[in-house]
Amino acid sequence: MVVILGLEGTAWNLSAALVTEDRVIYDVESSYKPLHGGIHPREAAQHHASELKRVVSQLIEGASAKDEDFSIGDIEGVAFSQGPGMGPCLRTVATAARALALTLKVPLIGVNHCIAHIEIGRWRCGTEDPVVLYVSGANSQVLAYHTGRYRILGETLDIGIGNALDKFARYIGLEHPGGPKVEELASKGTRYIHLPYVVKGMDFSFSGLTTAAKEAVDAGNSLEDVCYSFQETAFAMLTEVTERAMAYCGKDEMLLAGGVGANRRLQQMLRTMCGDRGARFFVPESKYLKDNGAMIAYLGLLQFQSGQTLPIEDSAVRPNFRPDEVEVKWRVR
Ligand code: AMP
Ligand code: MG
């Protein structure tokens, strides 16, 4: 069995996992939670630096205790999130990954974080060739595989949907991360307030919507109604573009990925859209939607098996690493 150790730490979540072909052997994580405001890149990086030793030690100890077949000598590669993400966080985790690869005398594997979200979803759900809606804090993209790459068919023109929800939540006094709290309030909303719906071709935008939602709160509308209207508007935009991508590509499977994918209303809209067009909707369990180490280890495994490892001297982090820069050698079609 090939075992790959994966390290994730692009933003708020530091996590490490050991993955083999047919299962996640073990994983450990440690989350950074800002005291005030949103994610501060330097503070998050300091969190990762101070937690790395514990997380990796617990990973090795936990895996050895849980799985008699596993020993540290089985690790054949160390994968890490090379980007996209926050520079200080990426650099901290990359340094740890290089040190581990050198110590274990195994290859280093640089992984694109967005593609890791996609591949763990395909693996866990068993979907072959889906159109992907990837919605997280910083990123919001619609992607599909075509001739050797994941092509970005549509994306946000400004902030990610998670970031939009978090910013709005902060404005109304909720703690980070705000997405789940907005969902909770939205479930009690009853009245739709008109908010800007911005879809331009295959792209979308959330920053005007966020400002308008803040103004709607200032104008005295109930928080429940504004949260409800925020979700209805933003998720309808995402569903519209995902549906158009499916129609253009002629694909009849759809995969939801990224932390915002945990939102039940978003899932419901996408499921309905897929049902209406005779397509299948897939969403992995929430621990594999949000940032996690298993997805990095798993994509690391796929890349390792197709020979895509990284010399240490080429392992600089890539804060703006786009998924379509990666040659996908592990898929046959
Ligand atoms: P990720 O970067 O993929 O880990 O996703 C983190 C983002 O997901 C944050 O912006 C959270 O606010 C958001 N999020 C998590 N759960 C939910 C939810 N139930 N509804 C909406 N957003 C969510
Ligand atoms: Mg992510």
JSON list of N, CA, C and O and ligand atoms in Angstrom, two decimals, residues 8 10-13 39 113 117 134-139 160-167 169 175-184 231 235 257-267 286 289-292 295, ligand 1:
[
{"chain": "A", "resi": 8, "resn": "GLU", "atom": "N", "xyz": [-2.28, 20.46, 5.32]},
{"chain": "A", "resi": 8, "resn": "GLU", "atom": "CA", "xyz": [-3.09, 21.59, 4.84]},
{"chain": "A", "resi": 8, "resn": "GLU", "atom": "C", "xyz": [-2.91, 22.75, 5.81]},
{"chain": "A", "resi": 8, "resn": "GLU", "atom": "O", "xyz": [-2.89, 22.55, 7.03]},
{"chain": "A", "resi": 10, "resn": "THR", "atom": "N", "xyz": [-3.67, 26.49, 4.39]},
{"chain": "A", "resi": 10, "resn": "THR", "atom": "CA", "xyz": [-3.73, 27.68, 3.53]},
{"chain": "A", "resi": 10, "resn": "THR", "atom": "C", "xyz": [-4.33, 28.89, 4.25]},
{"chain": "A", "resi": 10, "resn": "THR", "atom": "O", "xyz": [-4.09, 30.02, 3.88]},
{"chain": "A", "resi": 11, "resn": "ALA", "atom": "N", "xyz": [-5.17, 28.62, 5.27]},
{"chain": "A", "resi": 11, "resn": "ALA", "atom": "CA", "xyz": [-5.86, 29.72, 5.95]},
{"chain": "A", "resi": 11, "resn": "ALA", "atom": "C", "xyz": [-6.10, 29.37, 7.41]},
{"chain": "A", "resi": 11, "resn": "ALA", "atom": "O", "xyz": [-5.17, 29.35, 8.20]},
{"chain": "A", "resi": 12, "resn": "TRP", "atom": "N", "xyz": [-7.33, 29.05, 7.75]},
{"chain": "A", "resi": 12, "resn": "TRP", "atom": "CA", "xyz": [-7.72, 28.89, 9.16]},
{"chain": "A", "resi": 12, "resn": "TRP", "atom": "C", "xyz": [-7.44, 27.49, 9.72]},
{"chain": "A", "resi": 12, "resn": "TRP", "atom": "O", "xyz": [-7.37, 27.31, 10.92]},
{"chain": "A", "resi": 13, "resn": "ASN", "atom": "N", "xyz": [-7.34, 26.52, 8.86]},
{"chain": "A", "resi": 13, "resn": "ASN", "atom": "CA", "xyz": [-7.29, 25.15, 9.34]},
{"chain": "A", "resi": 13, "resn": "ASN", "atom": "C", "xyz": [-5.91, 24.53, 9.10]},
{"chain": "A", "resi": 13, "resn": "ASN", "atom": "O", "xyz": [-5.46, 24.43, 7.97]},
{"chain": "A", "resi": 39, "resn": "ILE", "atom": "N", "xyz": [-9.83, 36.51, 9.49]},
{"chain": "A", "resi": 39, "resn": "ILE", "atom": "CA", "xyz": [-8.56, 35.79, 9.58]},
{"chain": "A", "resi": 39, "resn": "ILE", "atom": "C", "xyz": [-7.41, 36.76, 9.36]},
{"chain": "A", "resi": 39, "resn": "ILE", "atom": "O", "xyz": [-7.36, 37.45, 8.34]},
{"chain": "A", "resi": 113, "resn": "HIS", "atom": "N", "xyz": [-4.64, 23.47, -3.85]},
{"chain": "A", "resi": 113, "resn": "HIS", "atom": "CA", "xyz": [-5.69, 23.34, -2.83]},
{"chain": "A", "resi": 113, "resn": "HIS", "atom": "C", "xyz": [-7.09, 23.18, -3.45]},
{"chain": "A", "resi": 113, "resn": "HIS", "atom": "O", "xyz": [-7.90, 22.37, -2.96]},
{"chain": "A", "resi": 117, "resn": "HIS", "atom": "N", "xyz": [-9.82, 19.88, -3.18]},
{"chain": "A", "resi": 117, "resn": "HIS", "atom": "CA", "xyz": [-11.24, 19.89, -2.83]},
{"chain": "A", "resi": 117, "resn": "HIS", "atom": "C", "xyz": [-12.05, 19.05, -3.83]},
{"chain": "A", "resi": 117, "resn": "HIS", "atom": "O", "xyz": [-12.96, 18.32, -3.46]},
{"chain": "A", "resi": 134, "resn": "TYR", "atom": "N", "xyz": [-17.21, 24.99, -6.53]},
{"chain": "A", "resi": 134, "resn": "TYR", "atom": "CA", "xyz": [-16.27, 25.04, -5.41]},
{"chain": "A", "resi": 134, "resn": "TYR", "atom": "C", "xyz": [-16.45, 26.38, -4.70]},
{"chain": "A", "resi": 134, "resn": "TYR", "atom": "O", "xyz": [-16.16, 27.43, -5.26]},
{"chain": "A", "resi": 135, "resn": "VAL", "atom": "N", "xyz": [-17.01, 26.30, -3.50]},
{"chain": "A", "resi": 135, "resn": "VAL", "atom": "CA", "xyz": [-17.35, 27.52, -2.76]},
{"chain": "A", "resi": 135, "resn": "VAL", "atom": "C", "xyz": [-16.73, 27.50, -1.37]},
{"chain": "A", "resi": 135, "resn": "VAL", "atom": "O", "xyz": [-17.11, 26.72, -0.52]},
{"chain": "A", "resi": 136, "resn": "SER", "atom": "N", "xyz": [-15.74, 28.38, -1.16]},
{"chain": "A", "resi": 136, "resn": "SER", "atom": "CA", "xyz": [-15.12, 28.43, 0.16]},
{"chain": "A", "resi": 136, "resn": "SER", "atom": "C", "xyz": [-14.97, 29.87, 0.59]},
{"chain": "A", "resi": 136, "resn": "SER", "atom": "O", "xyz": [-15.61, 30.76, 0.04]},
{"chain": "A", "resi": 137, "resn": "GLY", "atom": "N", "xyz": [-14.13, 30.10, 1.60]},
{"chain": "A", "resi": 137, "resn": "GLY", "atom": "CA", "xyz": [-13.94, 31.45, 2.10]},
{"chain": "A", "resi": 137, "resn": "GLY", "atom": "C", "xyz": [-13.43, 32.37, 1.01]},
{"chain": "A", "resi": 137, "resn": "GLY", "atom": "O", "xyz": [-14.09, 33.33, 0.61]},
{"chain": "A", "resi": 138, "resn": "ALA", "atom": "N", "xyz": [-12.26, 32.05, 0.48]},
{"chain": "A", "resi": 138, "resn": "ALA", "atom": "CA", "xyz": [-11.62, 32.95, -0.48]},
{"chain": "A", "resi": 138, "resn": "ALA", "atom": "C", "xyz": [-11.99, 32.65, -1.92]},
{"chain": "A", "resi": 138, "resn": "ALA", "atom": "O", "xyz": [-11.90, 33.53, -2.77]},
{"chain": "A", "resi": 139, "resn": "ASN", "atom": "N", "xyz": [-12.37, 31.42, -2.21]},
{"chain": "A", "resi": 139, "resn": "ASN", "atom": "CA", "xyz": [-12.57, 31.03, -3.61]},
{"chain": "A", "resi": 139, "resn": "ASN", "atom": "C", "xyz": [-14.02, 30.68, -3.92]},
{"chain": "A", "resi": 139, "resn": "ASN", "atom": "O", "xyz": [-14.71, 30.10, -3.08]},
{"chain": "A", "resi": 160, "resn": "GLY", "atom": "N", "xyz": [-14.89, 35.80, -2.42]},
{"chain": "A", "resi": 160, "resn": "GLY", "atom": "CA", "xyz": [-15.53, 34.49, -2.37]},
{"chain": "A", "resi": 160, "resn": "GLY", "atom": "C", "xyz": [-16.84, 34.57, -1.60]},
{"chain": "A", "resi": 160, "resn": "GLY", "atom": "O", "xyz": [-17.03, 35.48, -0.77]},
{"chain": "A", "resi": 161, "resn": "ILE", "atom": "N", "xyz": [-17.74, 33.63, -1.84]},
{"chain": "A", "resi": 161, "resn": "ILE", "atom": "CA", "xyz": [-19.04, 33.65, -1.15]},
{"chain": "A", "resi": 161, "resn": "ILE", "atom": "C", "xyz": [-18.88, 33.47, 0.37]},
{"chain": "A", "resi": 161, "resn": "ILE", "atom": "O", "xyz": [-19.58, 34.12, 1.16]},
{"chain": "A", "resi": 162, "resn": "GLY", "atom": "N", "xyz": [-17.93, 32.64, 0.79]},
{"chain": "A", "resi": 162, "resn": "GLY", "atom": "CA", "xyz": [-17.71, 32.44, 2.23]},
{"chain": "A", "resi": 162, "resn": "GLY", "atom": "C", "xyz": [-17.26, 33.74, 2.88]},
{"chain": "A", "resi": 162, "resn": "GLY", "atom": "O", "xyz": [-17.75, 34.14, 3.94]},
{"chain": "A", "resi": 163, "resn": "ASN", "atom": "N", "xyz": [-16.35, 34.42, 2.21]},
{"chain": "A", "resi": 163, "resn": "ASN", "atom": "CA", "xyz": [-15.85, 35.70, 2.69]},
{"chain": "A", "resi": 163, "resn": "ASN", "atom": "C", "xyz": [-17.00, 36.72, 2.76]},
{"chain": "A", "resi": 163, "resn": "ASN", "atom": "O", "xyz": [-17.10, 37.50, 3.73]},
{"chain": "A", "resi": 164, "resn": "ALA", "atom": "N", "xyz": [-17.88, 36.72, 1.77]},
{"chain": "A", "resi": 164, "resn": "ALA", "atom": "CA", "xyz": [-19.03, 37.63, 1.76]},
{"chain": "A", "resi": 164, "resn": "ALA", "atom": "C", "xyz": [-19.93, 37.36, 2.97]},
{"chain": "A", "resi": 164, "resn": "ALA", "atom": "O", "xyz": [-20.33, 38.28, 3.69]},
{"chain": "A", "resi": 165, "resn": "LEU", "atom": "N", "xyz": [-20.21, 36.08, 3.21]},
{"chain": "A", "resi": 165, "resn": "LEU", "atom": "CA", "xyz": [-21.05, 35.71, 4.36]},
{"chain": "A", "resi": 165, "resn": "LEU", "atom": "C", "xyz": [-20.36, 36.09, 5.67]},
{"chain": "A", "resi": 165, "resn": "LEU", "atom": "O", "xyz": [-21.00, 36.62, 6.59]},
{"chain": "A", "resi": 166, "resn": "ASP", "atom": "N", "xyz": [-19.06, 35.83, 5.77]},
{"chain": "A", "resi": 166, "resn": "ASP", "atom": "CA", "xyz": [-18.32, 36.14, 7.00]},
{"chain": "A", "resi": 166, "resn": "ASP", "atom": "C", "xyz": [-18.29, 37.64, 7.27]},
{"chain": "A", "resi": 166, "resn": "ASP", "atom": "O", "xyz": [-18.43, 38.09, 8.40]},
{"chain": "A", "resi": 167, "resn": "LYS", "atom": "N", "xyz": [-18.08, 38.42, 6.20]},
{"chain": "A", "resi": 167, "resn": "LYS", "atom": "CA", "xyz": [-18.02, 39.89, 6.34]},
{"chain": "A", "resi": 167, "resn": "LYS", "atom": "C", "xyz": [-19.37, 40.43, 6.82]},
{"chain": "A", "resi": 167, "resn": "LYS", "atom": "O", "xyz": [-19.44, 41.25, 7.73]},
{"chain": "A", "resi": 169, "resn": "ALA", "atom": "N", "xyz": [-21.72, 38.74, 8.34]},
{"chain": "A", "resi": 169, "resn": "ALA", "atom": "CA", "xyz": [-21.97, 38.24, 9.69]},
{"chain": "A", "resi": 169, "resn": "ALA", "atom": "C", "xyz": [-21.25, 39.09, 10.73]},
{"chain": "A", "resi": 169, "resn": "ALA", "atom": "O", "xyz": [-21.80, 39.41, 11.79]},
{"chain": "A", "resi": 175, "resn": "GLU", "atom": "N", "xyz": [-19.69, 36.09, 15.37]},
{"chain": "A", "resi": 175, "resn": "GLU", "atom": "CA", "xyz": [-18.28, 35.71, 15.35]},
{"chain": "A", "resi": 175, "resn": "GLU", "atom": "C", "xyz": [-17.90, 34.96, 14.08]},
{"chain": "A", "resi": 175, "resn": "GLU", "atom": "O", "xyz": [-18.73, 34.34, 13.44]},
{"chain": "A", "resi": 176, "resn": "HIS", "atom": "N", "xyz": [-16.61, 35.00, 13.78]},
{"chain": "A", "resi": 176, "resn": "HIS", "atom": "CA", "xyz": [-16.07, 34.24, 12.66]},
{"chain": "A", "resi": 176, "resn": "HIS", "atom": "C", "xyz": [-16.01, 32.75, 13.02]},
{"chain": "A", "resi": 176, "resn": "HIS", "atom": "O", "xyz": [-15.65, 32.43, 14.13]},
{"chain": "A", "resi": 177, "resn": "PRO", "atom": "N", "xyz": [-16.34, 31.85, 12.11]},
{"chain": "A", "resi": 177, "resn": "PRO", "atom": "CA", "xyz": [-16.87, 32.05, 10.77]},
{"chain": "A", "resi": 177, "resn": "PRO", "atom": "C", "xyz": [-18.38, 32.25, 10.79]},
{"chain": "A", "resi": 177, "resn": "PRO", "atom": "O", "xyz": [-19.11, 31.54, 11.50]},
{"chain": "A", "resi": 178, "resn": "GLY", "atom": "N", "xyz": [-18.85, 33.19, 10.02]},
{"chain": "A", "resi": 178, "resn": "GLY", "atom": "CA", "xyz": [-20.25, 33.59, 10.08]},
{"chain": "A", "resi": 178, "resn": "GLY", "atom": "C", "xyz": [-21.21, 32.74, 9.26]},
{"chain": "A", "resi": 178, "resn": "GLY", "atom": "O", "xyz": [-22.42, 32.75, 9.53]},
{"chain": "A", "resi": 179, "resn": "GLY", "atom": "N", "xyz": [-20.69, 32.01, 8.26]},
{"chain": "A", "resi": 179, "resn": "GLY", "atom": "CA", "xyz": [-21.57, 31.27, 7.36]},
{"chain": "A", "resi": 179, "resn": "GLY", "atom": "C", "xyz": [-22.63, 30.44, 8.06]},
{"chain": "A", "resi": 179, "resn": "GLY", "atom": "O", "xyz": [-23.83, 30.57, 7.79]},
{"chain": "A", "resi": 180, "resn": "PRO", "atom": "N", "xyz": [-22.23, 29.57, 9.02]},
{"chain": "A", "resi": 180, "resn": "PRO", "atom": "CA", "xyz": [-23.23, 28.72, 9.67]},
{"chain": "A", "resi": 180, "resn": "PRO", "atom": "C", "xyz": [-24.26, 29.53, 10.48]},
{"chain": "A", "resi": 180, "resn": "PRO", "atom": "O", "xyz": [-25.43, 29.14, 10.57]},
{"chain": "A", "resi": 181, "resn": "LYS", "atom": "N", "xyz": [-23.82, 30.68, 11.04]},
{"chain": "A", "resi": 181, "resn": "LYS", "atom": "CA", "xyz": [-24.75, 31.49, 11.83]},
{"chain": "A", "resi": 181, "resn": "LYS", "atom": "C", "xyz": [-25.74, 32.21, 10.93]},
{"chain": "A", "resi": 181, "resn": "LYS", "atom": "O", "xyz": [-26.92, 32.37, 11.28]},
{"chain": "A", "resi": 182, "resn": "VAL", "atom": "N", "xyz": [-25.27, 32.64, 9.77]},
{"chain": "A", "resi": 182, "resn": "VAL", "atom": "CA", "xyz": [-26.19, 33.26, 8.79]},
{"chain": "A", "resi": 182, "resn": "VAL", "atom": "C", "xyz": [-27.22, 32.21, 8.35]},
{"chain": "A", "resi": 182, "resn": "VAL", "atom": "O", "xyz": [-28.41, 32.50, 8.22]},
{"chain": "A", "resi": 183, "resn": "GLU", "atom": "N", "xyz": [-26.76, 30.98, 8.14]},
{"chain": "A", "resi": 183, "resn": "GLU", "atom": "CA", "xyz": [-27.69, 29.92, 7.73]},
{"chain": "A", "resi": 183, "resn": "GLU", "atom": "C", "xyz": [-28.79, 29.73, 8.76]},
{"chain": "A", "resi": 183, "resn": "GLU", "atom": "O", "xyz": [-29.97, 29.60, 8.43]},
{"chain": "A", "resi": 184, "resn": "GLU", "atom": "N", "xyz": [-28.39, 29.72, 10.02]},
{"chain": "A", "resi": 184, "resn": "GLU", "atom": "CA", "xyz": [-29.33, 29.55, 11.12]},
{"chain": "A", "resi": 184, "resn": "GLU", "atom": "C", "xyz": [-30.38, 30.67, 11.13]},
{"chain": "A", "resi": 184, "resn": "GLU", "atom": "O", "xyz": [-31.59, 30.41, 11.19]},
{"chain": "A", "resi": 231, "resn": "GLN", "atom": "N", "xyz": [-28.92, 34.75, 1.34]},
{"chain": "A", "resi": 231, "resn": "GLN", "atom": "CA", "xyz": [-28.71, 33.38, 0.88]},
{"chain": "A", "resi": 231, "resn": "GLN", "atom": "C", "xyz": [-29.46, 33.10, -0.42]},
{"chain": "A", "resi": 231, "resn": "GLN", "atom": "O", "xyz": [-28.91, 32.51, -1.35]},
{"chain": "A", "resi": 235, "resn": "PHE", "atom": "N", "xyz": [-27.11, 32.27, -3.55]},
{"chain": "A", "resi": 235, "resn": "PHE", "atom": "CA", "xyz": [-27.12, 30.85, -3.95]},
{"chain": "A", "resi": 235, "resn": "PHE", "atom": "C", "xyz": [-27.83, 30.65, -5.30]},
{"chain": "A", "resi": 235, "resn": "PHE", "atom": "O", "xyz": [-27.48, 29.75, -6.06]},
{"chain": "A", "resi": 257, "resn": "ALA", "atom": "N", "xyz": [-18.25, 21.38, -3.61]},
{"chain": "A", "resi": 257, "resn": "ALA", "atom": "CA", "xyz": [-17.01, 21.31, -2.85]},
{"chain": "A", "resi": 257, "resn": "ALA", "atom": "C", "xyz": [-16.78, 22.62, -2.10]},
{"chain": "A", "resi": 257, "resn": "ALA", "atom": "O", "xyz": [-17.33, 23.65, -2.46]},
{"chain": "A", "resi": 258, "resn": "GLY", "atom": "N", "xyz": [-15.97, 22.57, -1.02]},
{"chain": "A", "resi": 258, "resn": "GLY", "atom": "CA", "xyz": [-15.64, 23.77, -0.26]},
{"chain": "A", "resi": 258, "resn": "GLY", "atom": "C", "xyz": [-16.56, 23.95, 0.94]},
{"chain": "A", "resi": 258, "resn": "GLY", "atom": "O", "xyz": [-17.69, 23.44, 0.98]},
{"chain": "A", "resi": 259, "resn": "GLY", "atom": "N", "xyz": [-16.08, 24.71, 1.92]},
{"chain": "A", "resi": 259, "resn": "GLY", "atom": "CA", "xyz": [-16.75, 24.85, 3.22]},
{"chain": "A", "resi": 259, "resn": "GLY", "atom": "C", "xyz": [-18.19, 25.35, 3.14]},
{"chain": "A", "resi": 259, "resn": "GLY", "atom": "O", "xyz": [-19.04, 24.92, 3.92]},
{"chain": "A", "resi": 260, "resn": "VAL", "atom": "N", "xyz": [-18.48, 26.26, 2.22]},
{"chain": "A", "resi": 260, "resn": "VAL", "atom": "CA", "xyz": [-19.84, 26.80, 2.11]},
{"chain": "A", "resi": 260, "resn": "VAL", "atom": "C", "xyz": [-20.81, 25.70, 1.62]},
{"chain": "A", "resi": 260, "resn": "VAL", "atom": "O", "xyz": [-22.02, 25.79, 1.81]},
{"chain": "A", "resi": 261, "resn": "GLY", "atom": "N", "xyz": [-20.25, 24.66, 1.04]},
{"chain": "A", "resi": 261, "resn": "GLY", "atom": "CA", "xyz": [-21.06, 23.53, 0.58]},
{"chain": "A", "resi": 261, "resn": "GLY", "atom": "C", "xyz": [-21.83, 22.85, 1.70]},
{"chain": "A", "resi": 261, "resn": "GLY", "atom": "O", "xyz": [-22.77, 22.09, 1.44]},
{"chain": "A", "resi": 262, "resn": "ALA", "atom": "N", "xyz": [-21.45, 23.12, 2.95]},
{"chain": "A", "resi": 262, "resn": "ALA", "atom": "CA", "xyz": [-22.19, 22.54, 4.08]},
{"chain": "A", "resi": 262, "resn": "ALA", "atom": "C", "xyz": [-23.58, 23.15, 4.22]},
{"chain": "A", "resi": 262, "resn": "ALA", "atom": "O", "xyz": [-24.43, 22.62, 4.93]},
{"chain": "A", "resi": 263, "resn": "ASN", "atom": "N", "xyz": [-23.81, 24.28, 3.56]},
{"chain": "A", "resi": 263, "resn": "ASN", "atom": "CA", "xyz": [-25.09, 24.99, 3.71]},
{"chain": "A", "resi": 263, "resn": "ASN", "atom": "C", "xyz": [-26.24, 24.19, 3.09]},
{"chain": "A", "resi": 263, "resn": "ASN", "atom": "O", "xyz": [-26.22, 23.86, 1.90]},
{"chain": "A", "resi": 264, "resn": "ARG", "atom": "N", "xyz": [-27.24, 23.89, 3.91]},
{"chain": "A", "resi": 264, "resn": "ARG", "atom": "CA", "xyz": [-28.34, 23.04, 3.46]},
{"chain": "A", "resi": 264, "resn": "ARG", "atom": "C", "xyz": [-29.20, 23.69, 2.39]},
{"chain": "A", "resi": 264, "resn": "ARG", "atom": "O", "xyz": [-29.73, 23.04, 1.50]},
{"chain": "A", "resi": 265, "resn": "ARG", "atom": "N", "xyz": [-29.35, 25.00, 2.47]},
{"chain": "A", "resi": 265, "resn": "ARG", "atom": "CA", "xyz": [-30.17, 25.69, 1.45]},
{"chain": "A", "resi": 265, "resn": "ARG", "atom": "C", "xyz": [-29.47, 25.67, 0.09]},
{"chain": "A", "resi": 265, "resn": "ARG", "atom": "O", "xyz": [-30.11, 25.45, -0.94]},
{"chain": "A", "resi": 266, "resn": "LEU", "atom": "N", "xyz": [-28.15, 25.86, 0.11]},
{"chain": "A", "resi": 266, "resn": "LEU", "atom": "CA", "xyz": [-27.40, 25.78, -1.15]},
{"chain": "A", "resi": 266, "resn": "LEU", "atom": "C", "xyz": [-27.50, 24.37, -1.73]},
{"chain": "A", "resi": 266, "resn": "LEU", "atom": "O", "xyz": [-27.75, 24.18, -2.91]},
{"chain": "A", "resi": 267, "resn": "GLN", "atom": "N", "xyz": [-27.36, 23.38, -0.87]},
{"chain": "A", "resi": 267, "resn": "GLN", "atom": "CA", "xyz": [-27.47, 21.98, -1.33]},
{"chain": "A", "resi": 267, "resn": "GLN", "atom": "C", "xyz": [-28.84, 21.72, -1.94]},
{"chain": "A", "resi": 267, "resn": "GLN", "atom": "O", "xyz": [-28.96, 21.08, -2.98]},
{"chain": "A", "resi": 286, "resn": "SER", "atom": "N", "xyz": [-19.45, 16.66, 5.52]},
{"chain": "A", "resi": 286, "resn": "SER", "atom": "CA", "xyz": [-18.90, 18.01, 5.72]},
{"chain": "A", "resi": 286, "resn": "SER", "atom": "C", "xyz": [-17.44, 18.05, 6.12]},
{"chain": "A", "resi": 286, "resn": "SER", "atom": "O", "xyz": [-16.76, 19.01, 5.81]},
{"chain": "A", "resi": 289, "resn": "LEU", "atom": "N", "xyz": [-15.70, 18.67, 3.07]},
{"chain": "A", "resi": 289, "resn": "LEU", "atom": "CA", "xyz": [-16.07, 19.87, 2.32]},
{"chain": "A", "resi": 289, "resn": "LEU", "atom": "C", "xyz": [-15.15, 21.01, 2.71]},
{"chain": "A", "resi": 289, "resn": "LEU", "atom": "O", "xyz": [-14.57, 21.69, 1.87]},
{"chain": "A", "resi": 290, "resn": "LYS", "atom": "N", "xyz": [-15.02, 21.23, 4.01]},
{"chain": "A", "resi": 290, "resn": "LYS", "atom": "CA", "xyz": [-14.16, 22.30, 4.50]},
{"chain": "A", "resi": 290, "resn": "LYS", "atom": "C", "xyz": [-12.70, 21.90, 4.28]},
{"chain": "A", "resi": 290, "resn": "LYS", "atom": "O", "xyz": [-12.41, 20.76, 3.92]},
{"chain": "A", "resi": 291, "resn": "ASP", "atom": "N", "xyz": [-11.80, 22.84, 4.52]},
{"chain": "A", "resi": 291, "resn": "ASP", "atom": "CA", "xyz": [-10.37, 22.55, 4.36]},
{"chain": "A", "resi": 291, "resn": "ASP", "atom": "C", "xyz": [-10.00, 21.39, 5.27]},
{"chain": "A", "resi": 291, "resn": "ASP", "atom": "O", "xyz": [-10.39, 21.37, 6.45]},
{"chain": "A", "resi": 292, "resn": "ASN", "atom": "N", "xyz": [-9.24, 20.44, 4.73]},
{"chain": "A", "resi": 292, "resn": "ASN", "atom": "CA", "xyz": [-8.86, 19.27, 5.53]},
{"chain": "A", "resi": 292, "resn": "ASN", "atom": "C", "xyz": [-7.58, 18.65, 4.97]},
{"chain": "A", "resi": 292, "resn": "ASN", "atom": "O", "xyz": [-7.26, 18.82, 3.79]},
{"chain": "A", "resi": 295, "resn": "MET", "atom": "N", "xyz": [-7.69, 15.71, 2.04]},
{"chain": "A", "resi": 295, "resn": "MET", "atom": "CA", "xyz": [-7.78, 16.04, 0.61]},
{"chain": "A", "resi": 295, "resn": "MET", "atom": "C", "xyz": [-6.39, 16.31, 0.02]},
{"chain": "A", "resi": 295, "resn": "MET", "atom": "O", "xyz": [-6.13, 15.99, -1.15]},
{"chain": "B", "resi": 1, "resn": "AMP", "atom": "P1", "xyz": [-13.20, 26.51, 3.58]},
{"chain": "B", "resi": 1, "resn": "AMP", "atom": "O1", "xyz": [-12.27, 27.67, 3.29]},
{"chain": "B", "resi": 1, "resn": "AMP", "atom": "O2", "xyz": [-13.44, 25.66, 2.37]},
{"chain": "B", "resi": 1, "resn": "AMP", "atom": "O3", "xyz": [-12.81, 25.72, 4.78]},
{"chain": "B", "resi": 1, "resn": "AMP", "atom": "O4", "xyz": [-14.62, 27.18, 3.92]},
{"chain": "B", "resi": 1, "resn": "AMP", "atom": "C1", "xyz": [-14.76, 28.10, 4.98]},
{"chain": "B", "resi": 1, "resn": "AMP", "atom": "C2", "xyz": [-15.96, 28.97, 4.72]},
{"chain": "B", "resi": 1, "resn": "AMP", "atom": "O5", "xyz": [-17.15, 28.18, 4.75]},
{"chain": "B", "resi": 1, "resn": "AMP", "atom": "C3", "xyz": [-16.16, 30.08, 5.74]},
{"chain": "B", "resi": 1, "resn": "AMP", "atom": "O6", "xyz": [-16.32, 31.29, 5.03]},
{"chain": "B", "resi": 1, "resn": "AMP", "atom": "C4", "xyz": [-17.44, 29.70, 6.47]},
{"chain": "B", "resi": 1, "resn": "AMP", "atom": "O7", "xyz": [-18.21, 30.80, 6.91]},
{"chain": "B", "resi": 1, "resn": "AMP", "atom": "C5", "xyz": [-18.17, 28.92, 5.39]},
{"chain": "B", "resi": 1, "resn": "AMP", "atom": "N1", "xyz": [-19.20, 28.03, 5.90]},
{"chain": "B", "resi": 1, "resn": "AMP", "atom": "C6", "xyz": [-19.05, 26.96, 6.72]},
{"chain": "B", "resi": 1, "resn": "AMP", "atom": "N2", "xyz": [-20.24, 26.38, 6.99]},
{"chain": "B", "resi": 1, "resn": "AMP", "atom": "C7", "xyz": [-21.19, 27.09, 6.32]},
{"chain": "B", "resi": 1, "resn": "AMP", "atom": "C8", "xyz": [-22.60, 27.01, 6.19]},
{"chain": "B", "resi": 1, "resn": "AMP", "atom": "N3", "xyz": [-23.30, 26.07, 6.81]},
{"chain": "B", "resi": 1, "resn": "AMP", "atom": "N4", "xyz": [-23.22, 27.93, 5.41]},
{"chain": "B", "resi": 1, "resn": "AMP", "atom": "C9", "xyz": [-22.51, 28.87, 4.76]},
{"chain": "B", "resi": 1, "resn": "AMP", "atom": "N5", "xyz": [-21.18, 29.02, 4.85]},
{"chain": "B", "resi": 1, "resn": "AMP", "atom": "C10", "xyz": [-20.52, 28.13, 5.62]}
]
